[in-house]
mmCIF file of C-alpha atoms in Angstrom:
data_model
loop_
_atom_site.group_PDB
_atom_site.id
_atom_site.type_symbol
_atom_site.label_atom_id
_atom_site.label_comp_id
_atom_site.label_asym_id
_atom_site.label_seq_id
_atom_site.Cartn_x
_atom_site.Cartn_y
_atom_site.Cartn_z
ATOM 1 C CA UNK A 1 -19.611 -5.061 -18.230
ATOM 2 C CA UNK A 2 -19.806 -2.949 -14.846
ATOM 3 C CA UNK A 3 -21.959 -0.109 -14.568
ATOM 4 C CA UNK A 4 -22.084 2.088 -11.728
ATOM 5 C CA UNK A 5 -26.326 2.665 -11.444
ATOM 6 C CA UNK A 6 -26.310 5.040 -7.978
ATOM 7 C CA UNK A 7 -23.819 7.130 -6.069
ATOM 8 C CA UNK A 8 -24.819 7.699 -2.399
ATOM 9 C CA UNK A 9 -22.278 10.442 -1.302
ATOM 10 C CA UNK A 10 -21.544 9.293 3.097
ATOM 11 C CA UNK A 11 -18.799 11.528 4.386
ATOM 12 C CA UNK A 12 -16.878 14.347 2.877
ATOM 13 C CA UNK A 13 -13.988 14.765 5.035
ATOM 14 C CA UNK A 14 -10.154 17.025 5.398
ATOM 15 C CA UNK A 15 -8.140 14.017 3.673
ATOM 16 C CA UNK A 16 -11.001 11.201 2.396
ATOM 17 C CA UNK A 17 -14.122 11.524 1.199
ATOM 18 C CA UNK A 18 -16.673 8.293 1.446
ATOM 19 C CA UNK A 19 -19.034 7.033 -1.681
ATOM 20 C CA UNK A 20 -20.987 3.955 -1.530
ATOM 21 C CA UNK A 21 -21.766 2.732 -5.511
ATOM 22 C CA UNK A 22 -24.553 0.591 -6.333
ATOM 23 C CA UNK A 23 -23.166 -1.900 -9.335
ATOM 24 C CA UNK A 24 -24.444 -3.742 -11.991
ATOM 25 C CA UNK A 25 -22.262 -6.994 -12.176
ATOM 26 C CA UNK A 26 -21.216 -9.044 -15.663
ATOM 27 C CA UNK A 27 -23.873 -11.499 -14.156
ATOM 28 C CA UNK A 28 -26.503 -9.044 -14.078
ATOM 29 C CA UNK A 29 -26.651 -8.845 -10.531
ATOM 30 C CA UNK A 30 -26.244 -5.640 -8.328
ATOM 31 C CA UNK A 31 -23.865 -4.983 -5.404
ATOM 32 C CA UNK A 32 -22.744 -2.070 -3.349
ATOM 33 C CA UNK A 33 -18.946 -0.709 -3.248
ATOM 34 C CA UNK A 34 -17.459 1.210 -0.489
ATOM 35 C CA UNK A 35 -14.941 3.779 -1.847
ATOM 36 C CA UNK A 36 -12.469 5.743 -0.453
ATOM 37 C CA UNK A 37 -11.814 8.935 -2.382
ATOM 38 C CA UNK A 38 -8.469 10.334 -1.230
ATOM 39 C CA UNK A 39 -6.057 12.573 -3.002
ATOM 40 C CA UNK A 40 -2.831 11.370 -4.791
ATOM 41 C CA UNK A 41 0.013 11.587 -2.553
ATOM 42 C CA UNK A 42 3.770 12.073 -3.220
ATOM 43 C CA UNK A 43 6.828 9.995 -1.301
ATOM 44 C CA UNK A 44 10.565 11.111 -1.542
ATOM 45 C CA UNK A 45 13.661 8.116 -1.614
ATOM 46 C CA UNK A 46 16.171 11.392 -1.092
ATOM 47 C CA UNK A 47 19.868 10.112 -1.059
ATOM 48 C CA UNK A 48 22.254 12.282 0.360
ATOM 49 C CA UNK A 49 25.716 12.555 -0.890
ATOM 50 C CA UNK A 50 27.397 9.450 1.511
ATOM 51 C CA UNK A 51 24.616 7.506 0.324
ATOM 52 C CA UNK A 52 21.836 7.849 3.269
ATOM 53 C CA UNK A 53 18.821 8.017 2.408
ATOM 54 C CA UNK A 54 16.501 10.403 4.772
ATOM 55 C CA UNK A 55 13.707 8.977 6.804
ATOM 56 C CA UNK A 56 11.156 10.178 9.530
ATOM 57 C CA UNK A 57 9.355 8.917 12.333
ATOM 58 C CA UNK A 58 5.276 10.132 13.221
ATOM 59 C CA UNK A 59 3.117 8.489 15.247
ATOM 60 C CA UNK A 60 0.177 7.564 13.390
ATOM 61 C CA UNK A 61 -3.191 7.639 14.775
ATOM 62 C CA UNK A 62 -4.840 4.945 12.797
ATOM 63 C CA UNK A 63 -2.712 2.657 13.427
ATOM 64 C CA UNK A 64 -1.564 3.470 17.043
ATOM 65 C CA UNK A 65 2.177 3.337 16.791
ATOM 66 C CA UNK A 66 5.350 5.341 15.670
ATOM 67 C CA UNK A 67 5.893 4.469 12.331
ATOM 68 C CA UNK A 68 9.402 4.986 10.348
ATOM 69 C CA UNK A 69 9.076 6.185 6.777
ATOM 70 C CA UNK A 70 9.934 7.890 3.561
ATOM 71 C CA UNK A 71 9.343 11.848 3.397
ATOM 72 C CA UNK A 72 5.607 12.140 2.188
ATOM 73 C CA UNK A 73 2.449 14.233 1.788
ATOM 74 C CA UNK A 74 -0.509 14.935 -0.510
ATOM 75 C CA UNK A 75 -1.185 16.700 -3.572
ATOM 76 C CA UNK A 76 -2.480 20.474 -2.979
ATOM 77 C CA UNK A 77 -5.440 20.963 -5.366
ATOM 78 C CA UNK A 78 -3.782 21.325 -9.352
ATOM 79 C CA UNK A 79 -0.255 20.193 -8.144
ATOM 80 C CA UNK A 80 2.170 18.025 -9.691
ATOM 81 C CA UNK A 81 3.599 15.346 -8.178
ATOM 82 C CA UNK A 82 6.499 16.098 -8.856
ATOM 83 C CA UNK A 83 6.413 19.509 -7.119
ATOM 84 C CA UNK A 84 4.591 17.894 -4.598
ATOM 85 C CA UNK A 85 7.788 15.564 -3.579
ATOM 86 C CA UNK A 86 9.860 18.680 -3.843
ATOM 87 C CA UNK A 87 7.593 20.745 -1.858
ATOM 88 C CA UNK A 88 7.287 17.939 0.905
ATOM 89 C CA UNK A 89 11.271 16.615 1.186
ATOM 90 C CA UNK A 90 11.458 20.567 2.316
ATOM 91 C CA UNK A 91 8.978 20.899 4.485
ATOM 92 C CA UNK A 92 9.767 17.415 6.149
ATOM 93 C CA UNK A 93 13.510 16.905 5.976
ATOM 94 C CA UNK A 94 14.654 20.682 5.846
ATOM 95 C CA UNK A 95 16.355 19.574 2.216
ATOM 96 C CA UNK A 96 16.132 20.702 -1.249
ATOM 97 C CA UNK A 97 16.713 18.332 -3.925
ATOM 98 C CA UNK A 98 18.411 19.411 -7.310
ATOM 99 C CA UNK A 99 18.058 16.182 -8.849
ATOM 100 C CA UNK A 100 14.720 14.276 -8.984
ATOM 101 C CA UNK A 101 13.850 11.079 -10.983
ATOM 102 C CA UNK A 102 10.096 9.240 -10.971
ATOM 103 C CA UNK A 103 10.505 6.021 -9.432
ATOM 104 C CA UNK A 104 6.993 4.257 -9.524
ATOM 105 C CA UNK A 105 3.332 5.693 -8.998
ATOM 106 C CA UNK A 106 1.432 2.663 -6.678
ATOM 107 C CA UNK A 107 -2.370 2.257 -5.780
ATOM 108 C CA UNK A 108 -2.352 1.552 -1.861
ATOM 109 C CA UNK A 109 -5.486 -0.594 -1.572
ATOM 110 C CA UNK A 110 -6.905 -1.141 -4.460
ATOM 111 C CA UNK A 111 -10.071 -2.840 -3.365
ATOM 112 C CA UNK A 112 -11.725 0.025 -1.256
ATOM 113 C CA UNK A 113 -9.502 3.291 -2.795
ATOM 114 C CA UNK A 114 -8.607 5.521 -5.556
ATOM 115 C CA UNK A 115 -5.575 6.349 -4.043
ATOM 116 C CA UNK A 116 -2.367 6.680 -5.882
ATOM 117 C CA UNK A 117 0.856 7.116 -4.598
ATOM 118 C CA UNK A 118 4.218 8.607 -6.846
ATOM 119 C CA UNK A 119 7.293 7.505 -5.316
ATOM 120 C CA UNK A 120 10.420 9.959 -6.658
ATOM 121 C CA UNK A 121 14.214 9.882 -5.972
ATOM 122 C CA UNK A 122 15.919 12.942 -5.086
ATOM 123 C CA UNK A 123 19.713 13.289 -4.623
ATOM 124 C CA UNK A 124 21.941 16.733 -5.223
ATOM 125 C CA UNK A 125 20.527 17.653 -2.092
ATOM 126 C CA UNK A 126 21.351 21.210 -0.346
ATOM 127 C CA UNK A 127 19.777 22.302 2.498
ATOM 128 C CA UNK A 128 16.824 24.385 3.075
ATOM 129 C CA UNK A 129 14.649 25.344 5.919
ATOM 130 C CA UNK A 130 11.647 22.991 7.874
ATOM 131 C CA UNK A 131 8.215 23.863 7.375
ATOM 132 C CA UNK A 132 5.863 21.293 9.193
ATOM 133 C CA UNK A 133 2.039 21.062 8.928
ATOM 134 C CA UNK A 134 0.939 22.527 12.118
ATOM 135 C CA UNK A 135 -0.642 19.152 13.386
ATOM 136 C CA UNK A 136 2.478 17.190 12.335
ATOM 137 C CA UNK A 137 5.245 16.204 14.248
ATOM 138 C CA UNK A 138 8.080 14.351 13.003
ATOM 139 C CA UNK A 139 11.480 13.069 13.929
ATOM 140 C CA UNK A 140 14.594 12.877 10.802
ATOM 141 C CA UNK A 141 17.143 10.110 10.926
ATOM 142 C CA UNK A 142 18.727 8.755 8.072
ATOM 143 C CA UNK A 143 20.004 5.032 7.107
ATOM 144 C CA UNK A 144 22.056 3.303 4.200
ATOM 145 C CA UNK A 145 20.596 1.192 2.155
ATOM 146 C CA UNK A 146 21.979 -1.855 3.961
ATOM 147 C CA UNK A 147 20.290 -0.586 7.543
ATOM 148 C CA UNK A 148 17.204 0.407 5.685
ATOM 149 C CA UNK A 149 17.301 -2.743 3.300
ATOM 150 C CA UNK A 150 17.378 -5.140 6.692
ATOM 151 C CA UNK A 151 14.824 -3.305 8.516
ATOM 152 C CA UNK A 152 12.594 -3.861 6.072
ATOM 153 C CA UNK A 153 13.168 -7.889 5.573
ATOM 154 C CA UNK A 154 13.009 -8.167 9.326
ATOM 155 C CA UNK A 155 9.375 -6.354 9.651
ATOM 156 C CA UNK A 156 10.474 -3.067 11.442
ATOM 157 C CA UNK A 157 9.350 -1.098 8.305
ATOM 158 C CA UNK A 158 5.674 -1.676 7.566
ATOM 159 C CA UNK A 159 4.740 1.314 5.894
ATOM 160 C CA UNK A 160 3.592 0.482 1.738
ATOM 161 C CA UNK A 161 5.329 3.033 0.488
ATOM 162 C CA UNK A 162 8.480 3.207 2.228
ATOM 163 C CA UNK A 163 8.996 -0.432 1.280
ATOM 164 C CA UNK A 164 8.167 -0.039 -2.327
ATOM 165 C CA UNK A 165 10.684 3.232 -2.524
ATOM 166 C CA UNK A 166 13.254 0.998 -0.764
ATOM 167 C CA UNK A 167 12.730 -2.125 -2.715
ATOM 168 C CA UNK A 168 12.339 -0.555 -5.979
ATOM 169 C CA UNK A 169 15.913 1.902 -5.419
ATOM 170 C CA UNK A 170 17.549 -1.352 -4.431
ATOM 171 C CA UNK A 171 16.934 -3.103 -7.543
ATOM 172 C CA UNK A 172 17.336 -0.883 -9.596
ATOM 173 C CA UNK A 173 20.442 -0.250 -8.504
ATOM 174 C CA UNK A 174 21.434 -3.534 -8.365
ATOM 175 C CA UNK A 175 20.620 -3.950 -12.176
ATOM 176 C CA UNK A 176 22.741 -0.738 -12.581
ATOM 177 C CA UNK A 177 20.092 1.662 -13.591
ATOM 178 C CA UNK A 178 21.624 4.189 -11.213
ATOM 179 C CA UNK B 1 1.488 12.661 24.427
ATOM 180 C CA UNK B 2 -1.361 12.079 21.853
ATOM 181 C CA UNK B 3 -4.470 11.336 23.081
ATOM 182 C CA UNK B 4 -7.684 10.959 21.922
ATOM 183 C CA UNK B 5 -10.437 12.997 23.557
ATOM 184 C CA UNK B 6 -13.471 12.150 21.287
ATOM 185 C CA UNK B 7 -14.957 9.468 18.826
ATOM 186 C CA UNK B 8 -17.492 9.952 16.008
ATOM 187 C CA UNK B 9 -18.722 6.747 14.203
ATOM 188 C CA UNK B 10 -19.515 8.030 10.715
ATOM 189 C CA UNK B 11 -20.335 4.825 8.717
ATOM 190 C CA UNK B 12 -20.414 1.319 9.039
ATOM 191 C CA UNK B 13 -20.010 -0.512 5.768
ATOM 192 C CA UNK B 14 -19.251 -4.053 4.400
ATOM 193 C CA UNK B 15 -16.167 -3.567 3.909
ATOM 194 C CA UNK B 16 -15.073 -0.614 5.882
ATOM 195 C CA UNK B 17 -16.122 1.378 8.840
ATOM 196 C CA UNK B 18 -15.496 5.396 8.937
ATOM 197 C CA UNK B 19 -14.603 7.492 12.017
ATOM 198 C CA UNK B 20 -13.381 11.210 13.139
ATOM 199 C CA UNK B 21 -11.407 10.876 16.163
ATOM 200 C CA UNK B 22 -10.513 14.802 18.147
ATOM 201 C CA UNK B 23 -7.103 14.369 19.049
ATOM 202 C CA UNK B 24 -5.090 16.185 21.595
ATOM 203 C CA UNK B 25 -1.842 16.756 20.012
ATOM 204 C CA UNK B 26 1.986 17.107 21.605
ATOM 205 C CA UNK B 27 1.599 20.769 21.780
ATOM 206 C CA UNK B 28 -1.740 20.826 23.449
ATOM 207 C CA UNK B 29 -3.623 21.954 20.790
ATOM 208 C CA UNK B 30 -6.581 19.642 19.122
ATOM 209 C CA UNK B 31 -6.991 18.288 15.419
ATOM 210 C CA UNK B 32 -9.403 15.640 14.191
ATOM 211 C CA UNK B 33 -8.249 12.187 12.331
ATOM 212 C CA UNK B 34 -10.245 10.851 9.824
ATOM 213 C CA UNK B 35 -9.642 6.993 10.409
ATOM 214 C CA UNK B 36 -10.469 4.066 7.680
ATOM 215 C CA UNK B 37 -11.101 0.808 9.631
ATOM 216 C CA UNK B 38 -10.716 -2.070 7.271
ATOM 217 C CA UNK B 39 -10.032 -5.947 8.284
ATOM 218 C CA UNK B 40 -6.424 -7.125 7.824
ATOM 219 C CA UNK B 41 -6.342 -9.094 4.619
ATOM 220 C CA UNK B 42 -4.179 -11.534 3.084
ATOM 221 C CA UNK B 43 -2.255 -12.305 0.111
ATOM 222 C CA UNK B 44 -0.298 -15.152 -1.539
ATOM 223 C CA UNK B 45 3.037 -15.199 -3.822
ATOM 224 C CA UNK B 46 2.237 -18.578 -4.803
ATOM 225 C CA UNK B 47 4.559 -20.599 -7.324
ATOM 226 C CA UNK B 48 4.098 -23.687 -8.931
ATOM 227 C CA UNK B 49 6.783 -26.803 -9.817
ATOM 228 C CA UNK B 50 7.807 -24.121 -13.013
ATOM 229 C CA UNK B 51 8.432 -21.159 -10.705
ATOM 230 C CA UNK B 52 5.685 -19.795 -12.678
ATOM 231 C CA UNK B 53 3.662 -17.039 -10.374
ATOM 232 C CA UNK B 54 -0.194 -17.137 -10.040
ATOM 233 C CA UNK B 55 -2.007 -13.843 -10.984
ATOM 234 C CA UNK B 56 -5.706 -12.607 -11.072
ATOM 235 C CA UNK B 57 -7.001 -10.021 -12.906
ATOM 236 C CA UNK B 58 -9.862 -8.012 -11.575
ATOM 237 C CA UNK B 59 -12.001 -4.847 -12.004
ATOM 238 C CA UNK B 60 -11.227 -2.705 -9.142
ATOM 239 C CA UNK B 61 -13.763 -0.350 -8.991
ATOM 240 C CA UNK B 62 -12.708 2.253 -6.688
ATOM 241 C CA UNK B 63 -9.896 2.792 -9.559
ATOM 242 C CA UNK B 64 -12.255 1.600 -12.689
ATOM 243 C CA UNK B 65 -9.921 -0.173 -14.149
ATOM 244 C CA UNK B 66 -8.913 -3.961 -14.515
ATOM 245 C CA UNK B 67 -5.903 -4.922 -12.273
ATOM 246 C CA UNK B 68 -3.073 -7.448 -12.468
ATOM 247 C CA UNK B 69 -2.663 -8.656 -9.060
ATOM 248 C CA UNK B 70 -1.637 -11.408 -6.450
ATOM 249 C CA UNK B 71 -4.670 -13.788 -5.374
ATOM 250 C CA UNK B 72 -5.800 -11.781 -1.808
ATOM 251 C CA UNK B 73 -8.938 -11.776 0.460
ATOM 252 C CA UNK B 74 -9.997 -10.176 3.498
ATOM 253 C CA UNK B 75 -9.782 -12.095 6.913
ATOM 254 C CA UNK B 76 -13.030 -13.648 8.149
ATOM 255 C CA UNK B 77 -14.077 -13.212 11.521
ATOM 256 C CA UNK B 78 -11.388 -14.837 14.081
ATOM 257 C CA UNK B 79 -9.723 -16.175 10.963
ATOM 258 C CA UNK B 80 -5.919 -16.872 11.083
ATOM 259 C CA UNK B 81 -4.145 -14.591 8.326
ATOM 260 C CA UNK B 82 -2.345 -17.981 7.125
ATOM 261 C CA UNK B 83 -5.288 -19.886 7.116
ATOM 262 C CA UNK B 84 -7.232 -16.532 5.044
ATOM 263 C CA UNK B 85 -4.064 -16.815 2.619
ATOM 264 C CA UNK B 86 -4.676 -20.778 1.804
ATOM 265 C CA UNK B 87 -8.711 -20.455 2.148
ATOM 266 C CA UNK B 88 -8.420 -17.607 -0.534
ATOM 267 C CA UNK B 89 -5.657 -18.991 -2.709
ATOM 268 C CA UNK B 90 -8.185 -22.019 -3.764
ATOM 269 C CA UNK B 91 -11.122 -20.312 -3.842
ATOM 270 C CA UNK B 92 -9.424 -17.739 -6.396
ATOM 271 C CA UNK B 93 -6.753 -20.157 -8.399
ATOM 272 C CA UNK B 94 -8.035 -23.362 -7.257
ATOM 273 C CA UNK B 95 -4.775 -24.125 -6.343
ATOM 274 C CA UNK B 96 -4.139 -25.193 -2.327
ATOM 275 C CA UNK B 97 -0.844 -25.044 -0.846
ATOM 276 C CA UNK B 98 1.819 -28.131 0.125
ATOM 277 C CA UNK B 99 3.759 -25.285 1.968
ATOM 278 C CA UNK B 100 3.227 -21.699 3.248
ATOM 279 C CA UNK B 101 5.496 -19.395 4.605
ATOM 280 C CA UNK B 102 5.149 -15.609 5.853
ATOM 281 C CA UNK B 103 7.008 -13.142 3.344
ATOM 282 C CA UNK B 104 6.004 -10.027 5.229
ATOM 283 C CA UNK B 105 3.223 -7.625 6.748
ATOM 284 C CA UNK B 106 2.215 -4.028 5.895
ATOM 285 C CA UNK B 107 0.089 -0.813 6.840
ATOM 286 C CA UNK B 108 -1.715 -0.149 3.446
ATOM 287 C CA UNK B 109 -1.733 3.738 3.839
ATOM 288 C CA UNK B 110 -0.944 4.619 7.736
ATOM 289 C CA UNK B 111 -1.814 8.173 7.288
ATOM 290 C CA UNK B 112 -5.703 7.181 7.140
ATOM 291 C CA UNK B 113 -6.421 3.021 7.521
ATOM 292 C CA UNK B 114 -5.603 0.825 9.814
ATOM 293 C CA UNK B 115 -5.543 -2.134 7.379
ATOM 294 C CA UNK B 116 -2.794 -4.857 7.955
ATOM 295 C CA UNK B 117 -1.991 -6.229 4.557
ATOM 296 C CA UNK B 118 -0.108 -10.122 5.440
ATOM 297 C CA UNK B 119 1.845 -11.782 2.747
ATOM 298 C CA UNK B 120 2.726 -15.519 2.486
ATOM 299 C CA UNK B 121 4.460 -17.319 -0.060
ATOM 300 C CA UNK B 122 2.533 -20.537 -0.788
ATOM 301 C CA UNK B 123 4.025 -23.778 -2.890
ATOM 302 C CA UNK B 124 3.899 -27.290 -3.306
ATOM 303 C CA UNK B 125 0.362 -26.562 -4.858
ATOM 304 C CA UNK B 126 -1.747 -29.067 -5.961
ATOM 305 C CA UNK B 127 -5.115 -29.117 -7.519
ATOM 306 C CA UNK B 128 -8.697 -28.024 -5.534
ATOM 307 C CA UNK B 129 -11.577 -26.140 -6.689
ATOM 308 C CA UNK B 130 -13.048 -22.239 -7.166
ATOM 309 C CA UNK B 131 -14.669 -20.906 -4.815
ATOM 310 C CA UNK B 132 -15.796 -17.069 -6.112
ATOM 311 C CA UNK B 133 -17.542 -15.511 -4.121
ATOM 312 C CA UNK B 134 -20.781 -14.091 -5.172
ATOM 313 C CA UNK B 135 -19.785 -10.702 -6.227
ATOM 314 C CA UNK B 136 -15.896 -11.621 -7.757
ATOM 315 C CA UNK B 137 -15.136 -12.168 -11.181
ATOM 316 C CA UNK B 138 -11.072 -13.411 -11.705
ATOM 317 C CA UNK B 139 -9.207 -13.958 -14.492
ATOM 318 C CA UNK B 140 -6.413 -16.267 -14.015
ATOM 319 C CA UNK B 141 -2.762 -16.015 -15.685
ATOM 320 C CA UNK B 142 0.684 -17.264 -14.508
ATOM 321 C CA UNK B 143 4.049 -15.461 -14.601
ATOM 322 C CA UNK B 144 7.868 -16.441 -14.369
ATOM 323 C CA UNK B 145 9.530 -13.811 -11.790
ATOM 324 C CA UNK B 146 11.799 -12.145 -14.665
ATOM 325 C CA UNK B 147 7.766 -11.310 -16.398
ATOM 326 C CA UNK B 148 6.410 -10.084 -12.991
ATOM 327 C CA UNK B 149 9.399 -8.191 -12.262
ATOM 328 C CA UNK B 150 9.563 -6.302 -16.169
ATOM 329 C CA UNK B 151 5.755 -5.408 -14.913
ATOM 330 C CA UNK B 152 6.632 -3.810 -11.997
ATOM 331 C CA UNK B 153 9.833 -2.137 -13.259
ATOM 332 C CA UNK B 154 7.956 -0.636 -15.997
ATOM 333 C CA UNK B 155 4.700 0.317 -13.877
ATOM 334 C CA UNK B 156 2.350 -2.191 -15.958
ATOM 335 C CA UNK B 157 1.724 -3.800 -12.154
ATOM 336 C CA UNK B 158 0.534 -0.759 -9.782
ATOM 337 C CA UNK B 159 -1.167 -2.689 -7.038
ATOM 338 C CA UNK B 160 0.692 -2.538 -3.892
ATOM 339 C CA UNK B 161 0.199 -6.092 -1.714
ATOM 340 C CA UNK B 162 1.392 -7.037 -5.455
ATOM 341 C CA UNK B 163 4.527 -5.067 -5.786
ATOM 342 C CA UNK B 164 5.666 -5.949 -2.104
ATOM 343 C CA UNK B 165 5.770 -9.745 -2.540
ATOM 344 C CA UNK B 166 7.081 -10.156 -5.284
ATOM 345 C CA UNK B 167 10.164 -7.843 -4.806
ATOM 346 C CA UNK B 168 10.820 -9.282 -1.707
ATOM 347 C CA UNK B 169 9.938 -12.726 -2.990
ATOM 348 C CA UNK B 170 12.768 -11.177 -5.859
ATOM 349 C CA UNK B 171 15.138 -10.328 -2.720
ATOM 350 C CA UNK B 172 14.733 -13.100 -0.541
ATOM 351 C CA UNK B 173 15.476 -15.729 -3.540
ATOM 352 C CA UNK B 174 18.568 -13.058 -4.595
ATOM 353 C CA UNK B 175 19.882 -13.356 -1.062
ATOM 354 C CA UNK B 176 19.721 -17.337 -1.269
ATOM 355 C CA UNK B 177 16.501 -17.463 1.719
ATOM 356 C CA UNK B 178 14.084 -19.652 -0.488
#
């Protein structure tokens, strides 16, 4: 029904690479599509024994602001998501968790990217040591569910995944799933 | 204490525009940001007299596989996101809007794109016309909130503009706000 008939490779870059397709529609017409090739990504809803759940704040260049958000980073070439959350909450939040459970997997922007994100809980958490990305800088904090719940509804968090994790731990726990 | 010292324009698309920005990071040294500039878009949790919720299904390309979303479209030039949500709402479902209300606003994926992702909850819907647009082939269906919510709870539903309104559509109505 669609058939890709060209691949014109644009930009091959650290964290995205750019295609533009040439398509053959149902109709029999052509278009192009823009694609974003990116690398799946792992985020981290880690709840600490009083029921906090760890956050941190990076300015992010595309969009210009500070943004608040769950622990998160991409896939290393042949890695699991799964070890990828671990590996991340670590590096990010200083914390090891001994518990992790899969929460959702997401496609950010599914119009223009192949981009999938895994979303994990992690509690039994002990602590471990920091190990940043040498062009990241991040603040911790941490929130309940209630703080982090309300910042959400009110617009303060805008970050996709952050809201999914938050959404999707809050129902599920209100259907008593966990 | 970020600044940005240099701007390449890579590509310039339909859809999308690429650029590598040389940034001078808090501890003096530089790094380069890959940036995705996309339009803001908008999206619609709209529900007829039933509480039924409208759905399209569409191939997504940059995934390759058919998706189960919300209706959504991307902001025109100078175009109000509310007035994108009810433009796009008829010319997917064919349905326009009695009411419309802002549910929230997101950053797709703020580690690369700058794309602002509004969603509104439309209702009060009464009967217009589709409007595809050239290159767009839909597939209407229509869900009760318990079916929507099964979908995203067991993972069938991945898209994200998806997955954000209708758990906080799921919220808001659990907290009494609609």
């Amino acid at each position: 029904m669609y058939k890709t008939l060209k691949t014109e490779n644009i930009f091959k870059g650290k964290i995205l690479d750019i295609k533009v397709d040439t398509v053959l529609l149902p109709n029999g017409n052509t278009t192009t599509r823009e694609v974003v090739i990116h690398n799946d990504a792992a985020a981290m809803v880690a709840v600490d024994d009083e029921g906090k759940i760890l956050f941190v704040t990076q300015y992010r260049h595309a969009i210009g602001a500070d943004l608040l958000e769950i622990p998160a980073g991409i896939l290393e070439e042949g890695e699991d998501p799964h070890e990828c959350a671990l590996r991340e909450l670590e590096e990010e939040t200083s914390y090891k968790a001994g518990k992790i459970r899969h929460l959702t997997s997401f496609h950010t922007s599914a119009g223009c990217s192949n981009e999938v994100l895994h979303i994990y809980l992690c509690t039994e958490l002990t602590k471990g040591s920091y190990n940043y990305d040498e062009d990241e800088f991040l603040t911790d904090s941490r929130l309940t569910l209630d703080e982090a719940m309300s910042k959400i509804l009110s617009g303060e968090i805008t970050d996709s995944k952050t809201i999914i994790g938050i959404l999707m731990y809050n129902e599920l726990k209100n259907r008593g799933e966990l």
